[in-house]
């Protein structure tokens, strides 16, 4: 509790400094410490996996964590759109624009037919993710809040995932798992 009180006093001091010291400009902010959910959508689609490490995408050098932004000059905004373009290609060559780390690349790929007769590039992609944050304080006048958080990173590469937008959601915490420095991501 002592550490919590110290943190609260520091937060209160920082809030009063950032809001202003003159009575005419003073605003009241509510300290919260409440958990909230966050759902976000990526810019483009992120390669989540390459099944078997083979296929047209792997042969062209794409890797898990790369972000596909365009196909044949068309901006990619969702995993469903990405799949529809590949399936509807008729096997014709596709031009993909993607980012790998800070570098942008363009590759030409030929989709292949899978066992169901649908064209594929041999990648699993995702266009959204979710997490949990902590509401630090709320401004009751504007109903805006500040959430304590961090950048959203790819689990494998650690690279920041570029976000197109997101929403805050209600969340109910069902438990807490204590870990040590040497354990991370233990989901049971």
PDB file of C-alpha atoms in Angstrom:
ATOM      1  CA  UNK A   1       0.000   0.000   0.000  1.00  0.00           C
ATOM      2  CA  UNK A   2       2.898   2.334   0.750  1.00  0.00           C
ATOM      3  CA  UNK A   3       4.129   2.070  -2.879  1.00  0.00           C
ATOM      4  CA  UNK A   4       0.589   2.679  -4.151  1.00  0.00           C
ATOM      5  CA  UNK A   5       0.226   5.828  -2.051  1.00  0.00           C
ATOM      6  CA  UNK A   6       3.589   7.112  -3.293  1.00  0.00           C
ATOM      7  CA  UNK A   7       2.533   6.464  -6.897  1.00  0.00           C
ATOM      8  CA  UNK A   8      -0.804   8.219  -6.278  1.00  0.00           C
ATOM      9  CA  UNK A   9       0.934  11.252  -4.739  1.00  0.00           C
ATOM     10  CA  UNK A  10       3.379  11.449  -7.660  1.00  0.00           C
ATOM     11  CA  UNK A  11       0.472  11.122 -10.131  1.00  0.00           C
ATOM     12  CA  UNK A  12      -1.488  13.838  -8.286  1.00  0.00           C
ATOM     13  CA  UNK A  13       1.549  16.141  -8.401  1.00  0.00           C
ATOM     14  CA  UNK A  14       2.127  15.498 -12.112  1.00  0.00           C
ATOM     15  CA  UNK A  15      -1.552  16.082 -12.891  1.00  0.00           C
ATOM     16  CA  UNK A  16      -1.638  19.378 -11.017  1.00  0.00           C
ATOM     17  CA  UNK A  17       1.553  20.535 -12.760  1.00  0.00           C
ATOM     18  CA  UNK A  18       0.296  19.591 -16.231  1.00  0.00           C
ATOM     19  CA  UNK A  19      -3.171  21.072 -15.711  1.00  0.00           C
ATOM     20  CA  UNK A  20      -1.933  24.406 -14.365  1.00  0.00           C
ATOM     21  CA  UNK A  21      -1.529  26.125 -11.059  1.00  0.00           C
ATOM     22  CA  UNK A  22      -3.788  29.130 -11.423  1.00  0.00           C
ATOM     23  CA  UNK A  23      -7.254  28.682  -9.963  1.00  0.00           C
ATOM     24  CA  UNK A  24      -8.805  30.067 -13.139  1.00  0.00           C
ATOM     25  CA  UNK A  25      -7.309  27.277 -15.277  1.00  0.00           C
ATOM     26  CA  UNK A  26      -7.581  24.433 -12.775  1.00  0.00           C
ATOM     27  CA  UNK A  27      -9.402  21.248 -13.827  1.00  0.00           C
ATOM     28  CA  UNK A  28     -10.400  18.327 -11.727  1.00  0.00           C
ATOM     29  CA  UNK A  29      -9.279  14.917 -12.952  1.00  0.00           C
ATOM     30  CA  UNK A  30     -10.347  11.600 -11.476  1.00  0.00           C
ATOM     31  CA  UNK A  31      -7.595   9.087 -10.700  1.00  0.00           C
ATOM     32  CA  UNK A  32      -8.828   5.690 -11.863  1.00  0.00           C
ATOM     33  CA  UNK A  33      -6.542   2.632 -12.021  1.00  0.00           C
ATOM     34  CA  UNK A  34      -9.317   0.705 -13.778  1.00  0.00           C
ATOM     35  CA  UNK A  35      -8.601  -2.005 -16.347  1.00  0.00           C
ATOM     36  CA  UNK A  36     -10.007  -1.653 -19.868  1.00  0.00           C
ATOM     37  CA  UNK A  37      -9.842  -3.735 -23.001  1.00  0.00           C
ATOM     38  CA  UNK A  38      -8.435  -2.462 -26.252  1.00  0.00           C
ATOM     39  CA  UNK A  39      -9.122  -3.803 -29.728  1.00  0.00           C
ATOM     40  CA  UNK A  40      -7.086  -2.482 -32.599  1.00  0.00           C
ATOM     41  CA  UNK A  41      -6.856  -2.871 -36.345  1.00  0.00           C
ATOM     42  CA  UNK A  42      -3.570  -2.939 -38.213  1.00  0.00           C
ATOM     43  CA  UNK A  43      -2.473  -0.966 -41.252  1.00  0.00           C
ATOM     44  CA  UNK A  44      -2.561  -3.707 -43.879  1.00  0.00           C
ATOM     45  CA  UNK A  45      -2.438  -7.346 -42.765  1.00  0.00           C
ATOM     46  CA  UNK A  46       0.279  -8.915 -40.648  1.00  0.00           C
ATOM     47  CA  UNK A  47       1.664 -12.322 -41.603  1.00  0.00           C
ATOM     48  CA  UNK A  48       0.887 -14.458 -38.556  1.00  0.00           C
ATOM     49  CA  UNK A  49       2.341 -17.663 -39.971  1.00  0.00           C
ATOM     50  CA  UNK A  50       3.635 -19.541 -42.992  1.00  0.00           C
ATOM     51  CA  UNK A  51       2.276 -23.098 -42.801  1.00  0.00           C
ATOM     52  CA  UNK A  52       5.037 -25.605 -43.405  1.00  0.00           C
ATOM     53  CA  UNK A  53       7.443 -22.753 -44.148  1.00  0.00           C
ATOM     54  CA  UNK A  54       6.693 -23.199 -47.847  1.00  0.00           C
ATOM     55  CA  UNK A  55       4.542 -21.739 -50.626  1.00  0.00           C
ATOM     56  CA  UNK A  56       4.721 -18.719 -52.922  1.00  0.00           C
ATOM     57  CA  UNK A  57       5.083 -16.171 -50.087  1.00  0.00           C
ATOM     58  CA  UNK A  58       7.914 -18.077 -48.391  1.00  0.00           C
ATOM     59  CA  UNK A  59       9.678 -18.586 -51.729  1.00  0.00           C
ATOM     60  CA  UNK A  60       9.507 -14.809 -52.315  1.00  0.00           C
ATOM     61  CA  UNK A  61      11.128 -14.128 -48.918  1.00  0.00           C
ATOM     62  CA  UNK A  62       8.105 -12.987 -46.882  1.00  0.00           C
ATOM     63  CA  UNK A  63       8.305 -13.829 -43.171  1.00  0.00           C
ATOM     64  CA  UNK A  64       6.146 -13.915 -40.074  1.00  0.00           C
ATOM     65  CA  UNK A  65       5.628 -10.342 -38.857  1.00  0.00           C
ATOM     66  CA  UNK A  66       5.859  -8.758 -42.320  1.00  0.00           C
ATOM     67  CA  UNK A  67       2.990  -6.384 -43.122  1.00  0.00           C
ATOM     68  CA  UNK A  68       1.279  -6.642 -46.514  1.00  0.00           C
ATOM     69  CA  UNK A  69      -0.049  -3.193 -47.431  1.00  0.00           C
ATOM     70  CA  UNK A  70      -1.060  -3.464 -51.127  1.00  0.00           C
ATOM     71  CA  UNK A  71      -1.884  -6.065 -53.765  1.00  0.00           C
ATOM     72  CA  UNK A  72      -1.746  -4.872 -57.385  1.00  0.00           C
ATOM     73  CA  UNK A  73      -1.753  -1.283 -56.122  1.00  0.00           C
ATOM     74  CA  UNK A  74      -4.910  -1.752 -54.017  1.00  0.00           C
ATOM     75  CA  UNK A  75      -4.599  -0.924 -50.296  1.00  0.00           C
ATOM     76  CA  UNK A  76      -5.256  -3.945 -48.081  1.00  0.00           C
ATOM     77  CA  UNK A  77      -7.511  -3.142 -45.126  1.00  0.00           C
ATOM     78  CA  UNK A  78      -8.614  -6.554 -43.826  1.00  0.00           C
ATOM     79  CA  UNK A  79      -7.791 -10.255 -43.806  1.00  0.00           C
ATOM     80  CA  UNK A  80     -11.093 -10.987 -45.587  1.00  0.00           C
ATOM     81  CA  UNK A  81     -10.256  -8.551 -48.407  1.00  0.00           C
ATOM     82  CA  UNK A  82      -6.768 -10.086 -48.709  1.00  0.00           C
ATOM     83  CA  UNK A  83      -8.237 -13.614 -49.002  1.00  0.00           C
ATOM     84  CA  UNK A  84     -10.862 -12.504 -51.535  1.00  0.00           C
ATOM     85  CA  UNK A  85      -8.228 -10.918 -53.811  1.00  0.00           C
ATOM     86  CA  UNK A  86      -6.037 -14.043 -53.694  1.00  0.00           C
ATOM     87  CA  UNK A  87      -8.964 -16.431 -54.264  1.00  0.00           C
ATOM     88  CA  UNK A  88     -10.263 -14.260 -57.123  1.00  0.00           C
ATOM     89  CA  UNK A  89      -6.895 -13.965 -58.856  1.00  0.00           C
ATOM     90  CA  UNK A  90      -7.485 -16.959 -61.128  1.00  0.00           C
ATOM     91  CA  UNK A  91      -3.837 -17.849 -60.553  1.00  0.00           C
ATOM     92  CA  UNK A  92      -2.561 -14.687 -62.272  1.00  0.00           C
ATOM     93  CA  UNK A  93       0.628 -13.058 -61.016  1.00  0.00           C
ATOM     94  CA  UNK A  94       0.075 -10.657 -58.113  1.00  0.00           C
ATOM     95  CA  UNK A  95       2.244  -7.716 -57.067  1.00  0.00           C
ATOM     96  CA  UNK A  96       2.509  -7.424 -53.280  1.00  0.00           C
ATOM     97  CA  UNK A  97       3.873  -4.415 -51.454  1.00  0.00           C
ATOM     98  CA  UNK A  98       4.947  -5.135 -47.891  1.00  0.00           C
ATOM     99  CA  UNK A  99       7.036  -3.862 -44.988  1.00  0.00           C
ATOM    100  CA  UNK A 100       9.599  -5.972 -43.201  1.00  0.00           C
ATOM    101  CA  UNK A 101      10.931  -4.026 -40.241  1.00  0.00           C
ATOM    102  CA  UNK A 102      11.555  -0.489 -41.492  1.00  0.00           C
ATOM    103  CA  UNK A 103      12.104  -1.534 -45.116  1.00  0.00           C
ATOM    104  CA  UNK A 104       9.456  -1.549 -47.865  1.00  0.00           C
ATOM    105  CA  UNK A 105       9.522  -4.235 -50.557  1.00  0.00           C
ATOM    106  CA  UNK A 106       7.643  -5.229 -53.713  1.00  0.00           C
ATOM    107  CA  UNK A 107       7.421  -8.846 -54.899  1.00  0.00           C
ATOM    108  CA  UNK A 108       5.615 -10.670 -57.708  1.00  0.00           C
ATOM    109  CA  UNK A 109       3.905 -13.946 -56.740  1.00  0.00           C
ATOM    110  CA  UNK A 110       1.915 -16.655 -58.478  1.00  0.00           C
ATOM    111  CA  UNK A 111      -0.889 -18.031 -56.255  1.00  0.00           C
ATOM    112  CA  UNK A 112      -1.202 -21.823 -56.164  1.00  0.00           C
ATOM    113  CA  UNK A 113      -4.299 -24.006 -55.934  1.00  0.00           C
ATOM    114  CA  UNK A 114      -4.890 -25.758 -52.619  1.00  0.00           C
ATOM    115  CA  UNK A 115      -6.603 -29.116 -52.073  1.00  0.00           C
ATOM    116  CA  UNK A 116     -10.013 -27.368 -52.140  1.00  0.00           C
ATOM    117  CA  UNK A 117      -9.413 -25.728 -55.513  1.00  0.00           C
ATOM    118  CA  UNK A 118      -8.851 -22.209 -54.046  1.00  0.00           C
ATOM    119  CA  UNK A 119      -5.882 -19.989 -54.814  1.00  0.00           C
ATOM    120  CA  UNK A 120      -3.496 -19.300 -51.920  1.00  0.00           C
ATOM    121  CA  UNK A 121      -0.141 -17.672 -51.202  1.00  0.00           C
ATOM    122  CA  UNK A 122       0.742 -19.908 -48.256  1.00  0.00           C
ATOM    123  CA  UNK A 123       0.323 -17.394 -45.418  1.00  0.00           C
ATOM    124  CA  UNK A 124      -1.942 -16.882 -42.443  1.00  0.00           C
ATOM    125  CA  UNK A 125      -2.704 -13.202 -41.894  1.00  0.00           C
ATOM    126  CA  UNK A 126      -4.350 -11.138 -39.174  1.00  0.00           C
ATOM    127  CA  UNK A 127      -5.784  -7.647 -39.217  1.00  0.00           C
ATOM    128  CA  UNK A 128      -6.603  -7.064 -35.559  1.00  0.00           C
ATOM    129  CA  UNK A 129      -5.635  -7.952 -32.010  1.00  0.00           C
ATOM    130  CA  UNK A 130      -6.728  -7.186 -28.478  1.00  0.00           C
ATOM    131  CA  UNK A 131      -5.157  -6.467 -25.102  1.00  0.00           C
ATOM    132  CA  UNK A 132      -5.659  -4.904 -21.690  1.00  0.00           C
ATOM    133  CA  UNK A 133      -4.617  -1.475 -20.426  1.00  0.00           C
ATOM    134  CA  UNK A 134      -5.120   0.622 -17.288  1.00  0.00           C
ATOM    135  CA  UNK A 135      -7.085   3.880 -17.184  1.00  0.00           C
ATOM    136  CA  UNK A 136      -4.798   6.343 -15.396  1.00  0.00           C
ATOM    137  CA  UNK A 137      -7.216   9.241 -15.062  1.00  0.00           C
ATOM    138  CA  UNK A 138     -10.513  10.537 -16.451  1.00  0.00           C
ATOM    139  CA  UNK A 139     -11.429  14.120 -17.301  1.00  0.00           C
ATOM    140  CA  UNK A 140     -15.097  14.340 -16.199  1.00  0.00           C
ATOM    141  CA  UNK A 141     -15.624  17.497 -18.254  1.00  0.00           C
ATOM    142  CA  UNK A 142     -14.764  15.882 -21.610  1.00  0.00           C
ATOM    143  CA  UNK A 143     -15.158  12.183 -20.603  1.00  0.00           C
ATOM    144  CA  UNK A 144     -11.740  11.549 -22.138  1.00  0.00           C
ATOM    145  CA  UNK A 145      -9.268   9.307 -20.407  1.00  0.00           C
ATOM    146  CA  UNK A 146      -5.590   8.555 -20.458  1.00  0.00           C
ATOM    147  CA  UNK A 147      -4.579   4.922 -20.505  1.00  0.00           C
ATOM    148  CA  UNK A 148      -1.274   3.632 -19.226  1.00  0.00           C
ATOM    149  CA  UNK A 149       0.148   1.331 -21.848  1.00  0.00           C
ATOM    150  CA  UNK A 150       2.898   0.463 -24.239  1.00  0.00           C
ATOM    151  CA  UNK A 151       3.421  -0.096 -27.932  1.00  0.00           C
ATOM    152  CA  UNK A 152       1.765  -3.179 -29.422  1.00  0.00           C
ATOM    153  CA  UNK A 153       4.470  -5.540 -30.683  1.00  0.00           C
ATOM    154  CA  UNK A 154       4.579  -8.743 -32.690  1.00  0.00           C
ATOM    155  CA  UNK A 155       5.032 -11.642 -30.256  1.00  0.00           C
ATOM    156  CA  UNK A 156       7.821 -13.273 -32.278  1.00  0.00           C
ATOM    157  CA  UNK A 157       9.869 -10.392 -33.669  1.00  0.00           C
ATOM    158  CA  UNK A 158       9.175  -7.763 -30.999  1.00  0.00           C
ATOM    159  CA  UNK A 159       8.640  -5.196 -33.775  1.00  0.00           C
ATOM    160  CA  UNK A 160       5.980  -2.511 -33.289  1.00  0.00           C
ATOM    161  CA  UNK A 161       2.806  -3.231 -35.241  1.00  0.00           C
ATOM    162  CA  UNK A 162       1.514  -0.154 -37.100  1.00  0.00           C
ATOM    163  CA  UNK A 163      -2.050   0.572 -36.030  1.00  0.00           C
ATOM    164  CA  UNK A 164      -4.821   2.018 -38.172  1.00  0.00           C
ATOM    165  CA  UNK A 165      -7.214   2.555 -35.266  1.00  0.00           C
ATOM    166  CA  UNK A 166      -8.876   0.912 -32.329  1.00  0.00           C
ATOM    167  CA  UNK A 167     -11.525   1.019 -29.649  1.00  0.00           C
ATOM    168  CA  UNK A 168     -11.604   0.816 -25.870  1.00  0.00           C
ATOM    169  CA  UNK A 169     -13.842  -1.924 -24.501  1.00  0.00           C
ATOM    170  CA  UNK A 170     -15.100  -3.020 -21.107  1.00  0.00           C
ATOM    171  CA  UNK A 171     -13.140  -5.880 -19.609  1.00  0.00           C
ATOM    172  CA  UNK A 172     -13.582  -8.194 -16.655  1.00  0.00           C
ATOM    173  CA  UNK A 173     -10.390  -9.549 -15.146  1.00  0.00           C
ATOM    174  CA  UNK A 174     -10.781 -13.188 -14.161  1.00  0.00           C
ATOM    175  CA  UNK A 175      -7.380 -13.707 -12.576  1.00  0.00           C
ATOM    176  CA  UNK A 176      -3.736 -12.789 -12.377  1.00  0.00           C
ATOM    177  CA  UNK A 177      -0.805 -15.129 -12.984  1.00  0.00           C
ATOM    178  CA  UNK A 178       2.423 -14.280 -11.206  1.00  0.00           C
ATOM    179  CA  UNK A 179       5.532 -14.871 -13.306  1.00  0.00           C
ATOM    180  CA  UNK A 180       9.246 -14.395 -12.829  1.00  0.00           C
ATOM    181  CA  UNK A 181      11.794 -12.630 -14.996  1.00  0.00           C
ATOM    182  CA  UNK A 182      12.431 -15.875 -16.840  1.00  0.00           C
ATOM    183  CA  UNK A 183       8.804 -16.706 -17.686  1.00  0.00           C
ATOM    184  CA  UNK A 184       6.578 -14.807 -20.071  1.00  0.00           C
ATOM    185  CA  UNK A 185       3.316 -15.437 -21.872  1.00  0.00           C
ATOM    186  CA  UNK A 186       2.242 -18.372 -19.700  1.00  0.00           C
ATOM    187  CA  UNK A 187      -1.344 -19.019 -20.756  1.00  0.00           C
ATOM    188  CA  UNK A 188      -1.859 -22.050 -18.543  1.00  0.00           C
TER     189      UNK A 188
END
